Short mmCIF file of C-alpha atoms and ligand atoms in Angstrom, two decimals:
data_model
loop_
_atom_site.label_atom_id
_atom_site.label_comp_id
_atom_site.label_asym_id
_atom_site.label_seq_id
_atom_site.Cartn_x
_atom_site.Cartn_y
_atom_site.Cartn_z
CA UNK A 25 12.20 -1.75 -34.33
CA UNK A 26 14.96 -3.75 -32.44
CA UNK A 27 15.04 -3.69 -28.05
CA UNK A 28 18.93 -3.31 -28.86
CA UNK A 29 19.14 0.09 -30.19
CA UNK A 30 16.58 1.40 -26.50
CA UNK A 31 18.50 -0.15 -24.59
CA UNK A 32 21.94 1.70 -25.91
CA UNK A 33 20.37 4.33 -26.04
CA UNK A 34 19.23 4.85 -22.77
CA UNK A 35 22.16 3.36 -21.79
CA UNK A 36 23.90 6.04 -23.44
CA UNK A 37 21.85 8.94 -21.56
CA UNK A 38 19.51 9.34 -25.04
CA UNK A 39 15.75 10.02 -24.85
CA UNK A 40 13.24 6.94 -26.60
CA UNK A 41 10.64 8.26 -28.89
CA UNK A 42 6.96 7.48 -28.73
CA UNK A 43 6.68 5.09 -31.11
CA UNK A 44 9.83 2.94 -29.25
CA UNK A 45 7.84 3.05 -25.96
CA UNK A 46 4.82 2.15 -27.40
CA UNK A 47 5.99 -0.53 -29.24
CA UNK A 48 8.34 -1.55 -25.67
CA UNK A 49 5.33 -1.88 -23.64
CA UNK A 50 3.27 -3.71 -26.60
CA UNK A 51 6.01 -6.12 -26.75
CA UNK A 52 6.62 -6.82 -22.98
CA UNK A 53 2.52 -7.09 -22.82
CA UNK A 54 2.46 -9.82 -25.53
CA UNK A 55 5.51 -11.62 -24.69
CA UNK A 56 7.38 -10.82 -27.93
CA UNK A 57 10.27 -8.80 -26.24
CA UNK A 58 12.17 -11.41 -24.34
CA UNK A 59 12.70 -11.32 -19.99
CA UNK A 60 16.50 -10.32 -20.85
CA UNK A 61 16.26 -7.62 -22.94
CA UNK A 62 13.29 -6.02 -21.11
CA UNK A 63 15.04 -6.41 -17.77
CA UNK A 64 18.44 -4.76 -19.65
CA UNK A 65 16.25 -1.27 -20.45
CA UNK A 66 14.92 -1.57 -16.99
CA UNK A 67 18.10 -1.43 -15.43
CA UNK A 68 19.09 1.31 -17.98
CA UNK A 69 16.18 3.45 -16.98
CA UNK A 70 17.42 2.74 -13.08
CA UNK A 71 20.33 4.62 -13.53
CA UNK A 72 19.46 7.16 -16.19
CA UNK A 73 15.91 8.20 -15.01
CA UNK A 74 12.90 9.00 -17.67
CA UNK A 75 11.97 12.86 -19.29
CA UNK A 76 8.76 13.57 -18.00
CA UNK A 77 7.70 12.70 -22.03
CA UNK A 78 8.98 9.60 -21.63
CA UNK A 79 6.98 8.72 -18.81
CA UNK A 80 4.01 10.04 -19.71
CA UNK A 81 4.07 8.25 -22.46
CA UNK A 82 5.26 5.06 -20.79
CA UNK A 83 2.68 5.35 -18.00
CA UNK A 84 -0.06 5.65 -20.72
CA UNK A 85 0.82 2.60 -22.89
CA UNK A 86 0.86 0.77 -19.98
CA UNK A 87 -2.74 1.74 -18.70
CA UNK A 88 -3.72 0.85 -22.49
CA UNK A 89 -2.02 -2.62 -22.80
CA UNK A 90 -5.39 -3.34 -20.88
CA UNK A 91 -8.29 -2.03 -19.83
CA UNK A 92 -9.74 1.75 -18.79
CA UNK A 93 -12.61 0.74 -16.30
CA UNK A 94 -15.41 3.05 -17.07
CA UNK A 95 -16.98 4.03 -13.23
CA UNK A 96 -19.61 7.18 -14.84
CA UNK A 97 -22.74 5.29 -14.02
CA UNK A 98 -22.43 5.45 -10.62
CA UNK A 99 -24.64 8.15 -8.63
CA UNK A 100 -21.85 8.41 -6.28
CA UNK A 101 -18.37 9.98 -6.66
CA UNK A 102 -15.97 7.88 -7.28
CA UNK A 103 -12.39 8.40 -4.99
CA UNK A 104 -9.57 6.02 -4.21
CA UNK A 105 -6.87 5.94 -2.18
CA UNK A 106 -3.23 4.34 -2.71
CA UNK A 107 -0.57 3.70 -0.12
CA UNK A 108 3.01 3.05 -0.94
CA UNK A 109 2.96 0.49 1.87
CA UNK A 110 3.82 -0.18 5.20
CA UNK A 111 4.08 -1.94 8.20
CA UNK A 112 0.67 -2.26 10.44
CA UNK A 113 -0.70 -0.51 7.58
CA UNK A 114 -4.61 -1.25 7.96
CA UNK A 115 -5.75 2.09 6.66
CA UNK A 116 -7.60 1.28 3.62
CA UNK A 117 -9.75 -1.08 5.94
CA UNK A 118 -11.46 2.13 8.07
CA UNK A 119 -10.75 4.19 4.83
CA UNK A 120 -12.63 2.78 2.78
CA UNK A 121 -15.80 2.16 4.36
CA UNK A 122 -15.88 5.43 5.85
CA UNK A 123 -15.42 7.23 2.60
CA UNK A 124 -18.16 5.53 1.64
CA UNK A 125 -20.32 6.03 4.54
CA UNK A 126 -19.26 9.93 3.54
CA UNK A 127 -20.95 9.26 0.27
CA UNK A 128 -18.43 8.50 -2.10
CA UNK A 129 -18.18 5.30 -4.24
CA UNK A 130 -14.57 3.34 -3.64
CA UNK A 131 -13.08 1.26 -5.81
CA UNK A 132 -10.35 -0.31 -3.93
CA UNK A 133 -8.40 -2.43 -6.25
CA UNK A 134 -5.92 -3.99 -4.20
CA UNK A 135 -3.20 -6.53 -4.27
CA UNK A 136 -1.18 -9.05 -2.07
CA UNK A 137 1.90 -8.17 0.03
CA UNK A 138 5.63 -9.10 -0.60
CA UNK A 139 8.64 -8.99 1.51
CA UNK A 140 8.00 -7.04 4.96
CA UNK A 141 4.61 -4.82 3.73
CA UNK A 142 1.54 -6.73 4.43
CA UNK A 143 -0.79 -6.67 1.27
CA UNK A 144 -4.69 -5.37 1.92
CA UNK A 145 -6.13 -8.41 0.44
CA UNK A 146 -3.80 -11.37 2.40
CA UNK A 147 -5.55 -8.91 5.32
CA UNK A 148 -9.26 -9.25 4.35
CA UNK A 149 -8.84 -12.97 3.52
CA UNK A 150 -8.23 -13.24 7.42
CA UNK A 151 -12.59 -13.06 7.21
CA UNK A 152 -13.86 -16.57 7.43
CA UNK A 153 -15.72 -16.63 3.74
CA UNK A 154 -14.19 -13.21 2.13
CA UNK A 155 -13.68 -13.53 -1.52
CA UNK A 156 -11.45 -10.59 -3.37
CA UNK A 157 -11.94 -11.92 -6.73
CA UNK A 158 -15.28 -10.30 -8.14
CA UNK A 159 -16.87 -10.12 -11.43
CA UNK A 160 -16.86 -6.78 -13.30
CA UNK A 161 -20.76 -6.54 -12.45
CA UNK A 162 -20.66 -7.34 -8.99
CA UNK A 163 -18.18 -5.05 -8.53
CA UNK A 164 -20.36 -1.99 -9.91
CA UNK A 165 -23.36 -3.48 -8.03
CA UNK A 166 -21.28 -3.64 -4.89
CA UNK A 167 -20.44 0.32 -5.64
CA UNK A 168 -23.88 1.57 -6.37
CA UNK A 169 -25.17 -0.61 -3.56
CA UNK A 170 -22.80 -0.34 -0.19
CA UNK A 171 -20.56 2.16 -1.63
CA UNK A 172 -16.82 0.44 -0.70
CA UNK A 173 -15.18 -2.50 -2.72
CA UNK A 174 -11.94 -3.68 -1.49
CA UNK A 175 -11.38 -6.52 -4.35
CA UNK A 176 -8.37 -8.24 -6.29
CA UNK A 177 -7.37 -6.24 -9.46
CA UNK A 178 -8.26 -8.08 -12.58
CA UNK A 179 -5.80 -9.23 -15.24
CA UNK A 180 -7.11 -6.75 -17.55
CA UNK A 181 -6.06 -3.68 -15.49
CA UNK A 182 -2.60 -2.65 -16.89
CA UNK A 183 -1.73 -6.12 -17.83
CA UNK A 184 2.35 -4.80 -18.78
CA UNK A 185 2.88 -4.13 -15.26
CA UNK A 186 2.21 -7.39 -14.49
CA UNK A 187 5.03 -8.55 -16.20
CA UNK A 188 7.56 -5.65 -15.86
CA UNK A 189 6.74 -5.61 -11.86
CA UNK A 190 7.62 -9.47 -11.36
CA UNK A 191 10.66 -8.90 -14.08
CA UNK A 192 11.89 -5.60 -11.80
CA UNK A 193 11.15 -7.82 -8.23
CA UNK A 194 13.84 -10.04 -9.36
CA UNK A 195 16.01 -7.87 -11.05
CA UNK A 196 16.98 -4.92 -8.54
CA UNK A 197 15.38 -2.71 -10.43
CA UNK A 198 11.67 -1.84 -8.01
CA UNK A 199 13.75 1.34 -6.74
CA UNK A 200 13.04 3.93 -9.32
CA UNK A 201 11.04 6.85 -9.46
CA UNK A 202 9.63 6.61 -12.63
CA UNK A 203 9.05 3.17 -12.59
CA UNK A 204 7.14 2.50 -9.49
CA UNK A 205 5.01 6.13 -10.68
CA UNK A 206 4.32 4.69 -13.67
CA UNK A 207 3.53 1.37 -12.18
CA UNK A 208 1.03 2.21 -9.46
CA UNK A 209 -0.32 5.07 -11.27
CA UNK A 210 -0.98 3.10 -14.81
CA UNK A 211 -3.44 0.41 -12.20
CA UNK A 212 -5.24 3.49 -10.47
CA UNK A 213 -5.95 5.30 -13.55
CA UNK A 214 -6.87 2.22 -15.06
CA UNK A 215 -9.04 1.56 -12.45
CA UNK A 216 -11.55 4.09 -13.42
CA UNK A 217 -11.62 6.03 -10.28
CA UNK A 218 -12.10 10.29 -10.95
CA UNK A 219 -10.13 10.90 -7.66
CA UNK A 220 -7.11 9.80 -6.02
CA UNK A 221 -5.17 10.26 -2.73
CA UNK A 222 -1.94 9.08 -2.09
CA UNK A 223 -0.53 8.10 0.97
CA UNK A 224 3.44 7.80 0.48
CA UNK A 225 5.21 6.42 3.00
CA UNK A 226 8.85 7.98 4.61
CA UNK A 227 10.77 6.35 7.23
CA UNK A 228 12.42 2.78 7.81
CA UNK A 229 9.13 0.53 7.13
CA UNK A 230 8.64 2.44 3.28
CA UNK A 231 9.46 1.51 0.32
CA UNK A 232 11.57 4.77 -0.14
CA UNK A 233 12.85 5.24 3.40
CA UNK A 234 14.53 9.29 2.65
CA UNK A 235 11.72 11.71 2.96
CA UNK A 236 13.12 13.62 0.06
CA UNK A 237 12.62 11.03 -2.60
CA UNK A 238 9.10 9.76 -0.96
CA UNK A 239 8.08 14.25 -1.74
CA UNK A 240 9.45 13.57 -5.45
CA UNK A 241 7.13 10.04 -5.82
CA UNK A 242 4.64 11.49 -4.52
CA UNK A 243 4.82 15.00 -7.02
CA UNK A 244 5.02 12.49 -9.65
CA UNK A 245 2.21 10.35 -8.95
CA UNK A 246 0.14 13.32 -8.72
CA UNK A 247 1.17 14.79 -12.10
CA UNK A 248 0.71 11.96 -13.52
CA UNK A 249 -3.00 11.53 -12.16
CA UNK A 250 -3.55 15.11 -13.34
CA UNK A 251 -2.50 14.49 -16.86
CA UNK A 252 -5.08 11.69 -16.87
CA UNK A 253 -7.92 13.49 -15.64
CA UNK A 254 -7.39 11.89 -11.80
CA UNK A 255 -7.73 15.00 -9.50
CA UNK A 256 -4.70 13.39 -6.98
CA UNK A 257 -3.37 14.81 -3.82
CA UNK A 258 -0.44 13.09 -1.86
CA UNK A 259 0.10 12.91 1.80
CA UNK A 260 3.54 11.76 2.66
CA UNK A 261 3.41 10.17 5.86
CA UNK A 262 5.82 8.53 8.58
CA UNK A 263 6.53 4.98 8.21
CA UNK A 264 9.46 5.26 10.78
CA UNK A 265 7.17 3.47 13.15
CA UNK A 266 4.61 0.84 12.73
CA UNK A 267 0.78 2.35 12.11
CA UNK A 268 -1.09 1.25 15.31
CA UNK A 269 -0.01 -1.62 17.44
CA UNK A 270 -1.22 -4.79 15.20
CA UNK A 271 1.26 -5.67 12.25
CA UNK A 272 0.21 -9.55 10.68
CA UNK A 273 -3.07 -10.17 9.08
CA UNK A 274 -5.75 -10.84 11.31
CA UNK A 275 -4.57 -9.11 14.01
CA UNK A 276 -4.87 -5.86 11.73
CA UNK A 277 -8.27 -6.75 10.92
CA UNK A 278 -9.37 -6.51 14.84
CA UNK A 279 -7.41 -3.39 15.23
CA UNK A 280 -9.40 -1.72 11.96
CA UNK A 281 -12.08 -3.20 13.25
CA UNK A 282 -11.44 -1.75 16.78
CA UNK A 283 -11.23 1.87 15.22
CA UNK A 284 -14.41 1.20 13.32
CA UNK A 285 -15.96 1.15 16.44
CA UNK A 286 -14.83 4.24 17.83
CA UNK A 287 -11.75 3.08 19.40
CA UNK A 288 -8.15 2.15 18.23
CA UNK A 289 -5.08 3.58 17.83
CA UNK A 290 -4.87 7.14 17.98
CA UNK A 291 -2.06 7.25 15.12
CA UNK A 292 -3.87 5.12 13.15
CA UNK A 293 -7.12 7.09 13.58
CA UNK A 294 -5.28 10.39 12.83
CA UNK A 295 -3.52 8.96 9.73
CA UNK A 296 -6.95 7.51 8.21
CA UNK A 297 -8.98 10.67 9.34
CA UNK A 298 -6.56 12.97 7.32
CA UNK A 299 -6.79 10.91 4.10
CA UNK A 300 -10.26 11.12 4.97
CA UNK A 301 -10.83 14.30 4.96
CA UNK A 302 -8.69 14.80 1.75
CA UNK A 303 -11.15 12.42 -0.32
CA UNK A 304 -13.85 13.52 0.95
CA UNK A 305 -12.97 16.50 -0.30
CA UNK A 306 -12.20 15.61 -3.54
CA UNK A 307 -15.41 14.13 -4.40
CA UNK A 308 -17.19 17.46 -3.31
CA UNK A 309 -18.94 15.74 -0.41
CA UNK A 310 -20.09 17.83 2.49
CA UNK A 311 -19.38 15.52 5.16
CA UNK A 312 -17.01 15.28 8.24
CA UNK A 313 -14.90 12.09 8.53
CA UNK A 314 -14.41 12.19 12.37
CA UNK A 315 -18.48 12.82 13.01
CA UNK A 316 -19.30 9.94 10.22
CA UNK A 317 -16.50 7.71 11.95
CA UNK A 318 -18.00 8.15 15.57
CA UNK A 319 -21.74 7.86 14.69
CA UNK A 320 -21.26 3.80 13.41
CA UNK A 321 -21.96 4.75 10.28
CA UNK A 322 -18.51 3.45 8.71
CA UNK A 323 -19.16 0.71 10.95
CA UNK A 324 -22.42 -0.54 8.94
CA UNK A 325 -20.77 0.13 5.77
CA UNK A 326 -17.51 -2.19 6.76
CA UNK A 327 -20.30 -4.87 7.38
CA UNK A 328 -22.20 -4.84 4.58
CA UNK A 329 -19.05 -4.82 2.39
CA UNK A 330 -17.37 -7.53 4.21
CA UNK A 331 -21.02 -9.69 3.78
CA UNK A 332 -21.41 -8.05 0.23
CA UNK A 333 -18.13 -10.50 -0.88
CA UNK A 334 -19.45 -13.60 1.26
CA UNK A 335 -17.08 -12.59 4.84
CA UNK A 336 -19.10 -13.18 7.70
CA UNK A 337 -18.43 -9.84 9.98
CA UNK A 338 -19.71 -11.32 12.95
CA UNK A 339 -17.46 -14.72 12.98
CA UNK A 340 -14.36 -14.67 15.19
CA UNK A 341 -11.13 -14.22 13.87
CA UNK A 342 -8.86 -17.03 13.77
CA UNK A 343 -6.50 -16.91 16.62
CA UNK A 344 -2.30 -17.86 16.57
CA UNK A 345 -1.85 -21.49 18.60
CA UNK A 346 1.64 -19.90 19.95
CA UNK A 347 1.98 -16.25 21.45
CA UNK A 348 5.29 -15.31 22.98
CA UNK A 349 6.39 -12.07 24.15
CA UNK A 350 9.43 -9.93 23.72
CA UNK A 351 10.03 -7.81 26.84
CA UNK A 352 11.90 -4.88 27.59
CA UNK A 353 15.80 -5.31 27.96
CA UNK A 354 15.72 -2.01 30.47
CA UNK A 355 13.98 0.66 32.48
CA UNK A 356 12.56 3.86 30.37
CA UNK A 357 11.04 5.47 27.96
CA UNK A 358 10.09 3.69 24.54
CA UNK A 359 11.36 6.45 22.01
CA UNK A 360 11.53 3.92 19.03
CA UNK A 361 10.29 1.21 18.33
CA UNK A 362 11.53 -0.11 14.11
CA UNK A 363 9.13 0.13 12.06
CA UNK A 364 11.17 -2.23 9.42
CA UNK A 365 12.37 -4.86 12.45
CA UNK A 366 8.45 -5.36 13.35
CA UNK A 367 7.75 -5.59 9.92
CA UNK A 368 10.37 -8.49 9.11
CA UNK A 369 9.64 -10.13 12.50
CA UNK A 370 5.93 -10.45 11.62
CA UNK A 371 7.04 -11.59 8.20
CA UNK A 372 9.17 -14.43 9.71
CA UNK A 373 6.39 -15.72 11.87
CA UNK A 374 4.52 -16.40 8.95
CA UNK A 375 2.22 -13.29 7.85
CA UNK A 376 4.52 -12.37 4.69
CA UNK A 377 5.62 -14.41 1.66
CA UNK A 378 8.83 -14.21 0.25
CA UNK A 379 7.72 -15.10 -3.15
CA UNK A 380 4.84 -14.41 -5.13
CA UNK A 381 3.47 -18.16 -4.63
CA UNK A 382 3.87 -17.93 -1.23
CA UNK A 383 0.61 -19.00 1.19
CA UNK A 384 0.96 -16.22 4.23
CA UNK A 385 -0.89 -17.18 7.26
CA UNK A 386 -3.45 -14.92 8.87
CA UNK A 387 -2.75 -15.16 12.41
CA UNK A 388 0.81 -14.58 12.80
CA UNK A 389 2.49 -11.62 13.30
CA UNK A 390 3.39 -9.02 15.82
CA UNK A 391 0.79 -7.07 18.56
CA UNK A 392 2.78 -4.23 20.19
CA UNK A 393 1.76 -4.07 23.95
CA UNK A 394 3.77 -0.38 24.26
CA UNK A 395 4.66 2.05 21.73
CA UNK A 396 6.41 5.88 21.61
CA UNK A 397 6.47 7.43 24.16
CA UNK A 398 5.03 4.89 26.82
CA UNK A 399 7.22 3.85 30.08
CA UNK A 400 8.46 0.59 30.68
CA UNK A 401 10.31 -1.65 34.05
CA UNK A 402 12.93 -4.06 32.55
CA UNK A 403 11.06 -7.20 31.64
CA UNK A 404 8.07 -5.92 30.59
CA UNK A 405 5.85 -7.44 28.03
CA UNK A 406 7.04 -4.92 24.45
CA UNK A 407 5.11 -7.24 21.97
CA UNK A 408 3.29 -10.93 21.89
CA UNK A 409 4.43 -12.93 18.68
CA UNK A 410 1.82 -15.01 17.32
CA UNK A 411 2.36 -18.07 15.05
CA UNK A 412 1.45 -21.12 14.08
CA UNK A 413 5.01 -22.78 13.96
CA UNK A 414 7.46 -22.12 17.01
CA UNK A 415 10.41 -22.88 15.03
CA UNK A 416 9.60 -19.36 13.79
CA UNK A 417 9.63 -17.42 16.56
CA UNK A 418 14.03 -17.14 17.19
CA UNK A 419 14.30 -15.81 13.76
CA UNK A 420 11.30 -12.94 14.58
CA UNK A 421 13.29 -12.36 17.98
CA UNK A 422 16.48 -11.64 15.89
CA UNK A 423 14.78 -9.30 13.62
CA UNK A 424 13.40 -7.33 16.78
CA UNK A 425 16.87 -7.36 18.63
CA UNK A 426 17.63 -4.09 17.91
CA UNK A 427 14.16 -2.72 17.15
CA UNK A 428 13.43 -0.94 20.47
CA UNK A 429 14.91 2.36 21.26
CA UNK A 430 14.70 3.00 25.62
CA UNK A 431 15.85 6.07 26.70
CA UNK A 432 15.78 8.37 30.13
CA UNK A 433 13.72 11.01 28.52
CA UNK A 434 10.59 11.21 26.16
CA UNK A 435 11.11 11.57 22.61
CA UNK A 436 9.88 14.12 20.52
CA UNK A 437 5.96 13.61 19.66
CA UNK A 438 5.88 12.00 16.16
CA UNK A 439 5.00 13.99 13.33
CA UNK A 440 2.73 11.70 11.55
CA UNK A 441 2.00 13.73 8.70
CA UNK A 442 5.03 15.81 7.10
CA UNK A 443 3.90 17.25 3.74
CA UNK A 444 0.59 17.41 1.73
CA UNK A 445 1.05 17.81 -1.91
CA UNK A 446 -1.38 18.96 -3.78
CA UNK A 447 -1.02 19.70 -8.25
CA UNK A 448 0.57 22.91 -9.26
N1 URA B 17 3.85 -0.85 -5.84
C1 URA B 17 3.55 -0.99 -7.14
O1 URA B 17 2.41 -1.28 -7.50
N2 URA B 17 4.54 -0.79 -8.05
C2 URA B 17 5.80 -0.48 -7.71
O2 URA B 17 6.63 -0.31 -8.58
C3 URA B 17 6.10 -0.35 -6.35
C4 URA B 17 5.09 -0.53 -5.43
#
């Protein structure tokens, strides 16, 4: 077989076989089909899309260039959750130990954030002594046992998108349907989890800001989970506006902590009760998210996984040396505040990377003082800025200069979750 003739033909509009996408993702996985050549079909399937053969079969070669965890032993039911990303997007911190507190066993396989989405583990590292990298035993052990595992993805789970995701990061070609299905669907199924909820993300701080192509990720995801034997539901959720008030990496830890404890948030609380509910749901459990979050029961669980992977849940978070504040240009009504803005500005202080090998620091970023719908005097404190390095901060004021939306009237209330989309 020769990476010429699929790339002219899907150049061309054709359909590949099988065997060609088999022997495509065998090839990437292995090295023997060269960066330029697998970048060229990339960029082919950018503009001309996949059949819904072709990426079935494309999604499963890629979850067998590595390695199907196998999750049956467990006495609990095993449910995940995946978000397309965000910014101030903490959920799978409260998620996951209250789905477990539920019952359920989670097997969060995470990874690290790029550009302006903060990554879940870069967040838990923030724990003085929190390891992500675990052993395939401990990692059963810590599911039997506590119940939630938030952990770094081994480089045995779907090893091709390793390589095609850091080939399509620098090649323009992340922004395709198929291709980011296939990609985050091929790790979750690989994962070995029997249930699945999405969370896909609409609105200026997504991925895929247009609603309309967030619904038509998300319908694909869950096909393809179905196909596989992952029972998958999809939320599709606003991203127009940061989740909660804390976007940067410690500072989201005390706000998930916060909402552990009963408080926090109330977006954030709604947001994480819904995909709650949903999983709970999924892995036949009889339990009620809101009751489960409000006795301390999540609470317990979010210690003894945080201690379970050597964090110490009572130590102090670390704290930013600088904190300035952005303040209100006028008199009103916050109607907007960016969700993307606050998500670069935290990025420039310091709690992003811009490439792969980038260290991101854990105090920096951006802790909203107001949000929708609150009223502000001219000169009032919006946001502090926390950093380590003040030769940060004009760059994170330029990202927010246009962030902030004042107006005479209230805005409309937010509609924090548009669509749920279940399998047909
Ligand atoms: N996240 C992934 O894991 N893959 C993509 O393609 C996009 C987002």
């Amino acid at each position: 077989m020769n990476a010429v003739d699929l790339i002219v033909a899907k150049r061309d509009g054709g359909e590949l076989s099988d065997e060609q996408i088999n022997w495509f993702i065998e090839g990437v996985t292995s090295g023997a089909i060269p960066a330029e050549q697998a970048a060229a079909l990339l960029m082919a399937i950018v503009w001309r899309g996949m059949t819904g053969r072709e990426l079935a079969t494309w999604t499963a070669a890629m979850i067998d260039s590595g390695q199907r965890l196998d999750l049956s032993s467990l006495a609990r039911p095993t449910v995940d959750k995946h978000s397309t990303g965000g910014v101030g997007d903490k959920v799978s911190l409260v998620l996951c130990p209250l789905v477990a507190a539920c019952g359920a066993a989670v097997p969060q396989l995470s990874g690290r954030g790029l550009g302006h989405t903060g990554g879940t583990l870069d967040k838990m590292e923030a724990i003085s002594g929190w390891q992500a990298a675990l052993s395939h035993d401990q990692f059963l052990g810590q599911l039997q046992d506590v119940g939630a595992v938030i952990a770094a993805a081994t480089a045995d789970l779907a090893p091709a998108d390793r390589v095609l995701y850091a080939l399509r990061d620098v090649t323009g070609t992340v922004a395709s349907i198929p291709l980011i299905a296939s990609s985050i669907m091929s790790k979750k199924i690989a994962e070995g989890t029997a249930g699945l909820v999405l969370d896909v993300k609409f609105g200026s701080g997504a991925f895929l800001p247009d609603p309309a192509m967030g619904e038509e990720l998300a319908r694909t995801m869950v096909g393809l989970g179905h196909a596989h034997g992952v029972d998958t539901v999809a939320l599709l959720t606003d991203m127009d506006q940061p989740l909660g008030l804390a976007a940067g990496n410690a500072l989201e830890v005390a706000e998930s902590v916060e909402t552990l404890a009963g408080g926090g948030p109330a977006d954030l609380v709604d947001v994480t009760l819904a995909l709650a509910q949903e999983m709970v749901a999924i892995a036949g459990l009889d339990a009620d998210p809101a009751e489960v979050l409000a006795s301390g029961r999540a609470m317990d669980v979010w210690r003894a996984m945080v201690a379970a992977q050597g964090g110490d849940p009572a130590a102090a978070l670390p704290a930013a040396p600088v904190v300035e504040h952005w303040t209100a240009p006028a008199d009103g009504v916050v109607n907007r505040i960016d969700a993307l803005a606050v998500g670069v500005a935290a990025w420039r202080l310091g709690a992003g990377r811009a490439r792969k090998e980038d260290n991101v620091s854990a105090v920096a970023g951006v802790l909203l003082r107001r949000a929708h719908g609150d009223r502000v005097a001219a000169g009032e404190v919006i946001a502090e800025l926390h950093t380590d390095d003040p030769s940060l901060l004009p760059a994170a004021h330029e990202a927010l200069s246009s962030a902030l939306t004042i107006a005479n009237t209230a805005p409309e209330p937010r509609r924090l979750i548009a669509a749920r989309i279940p399998y047909h």
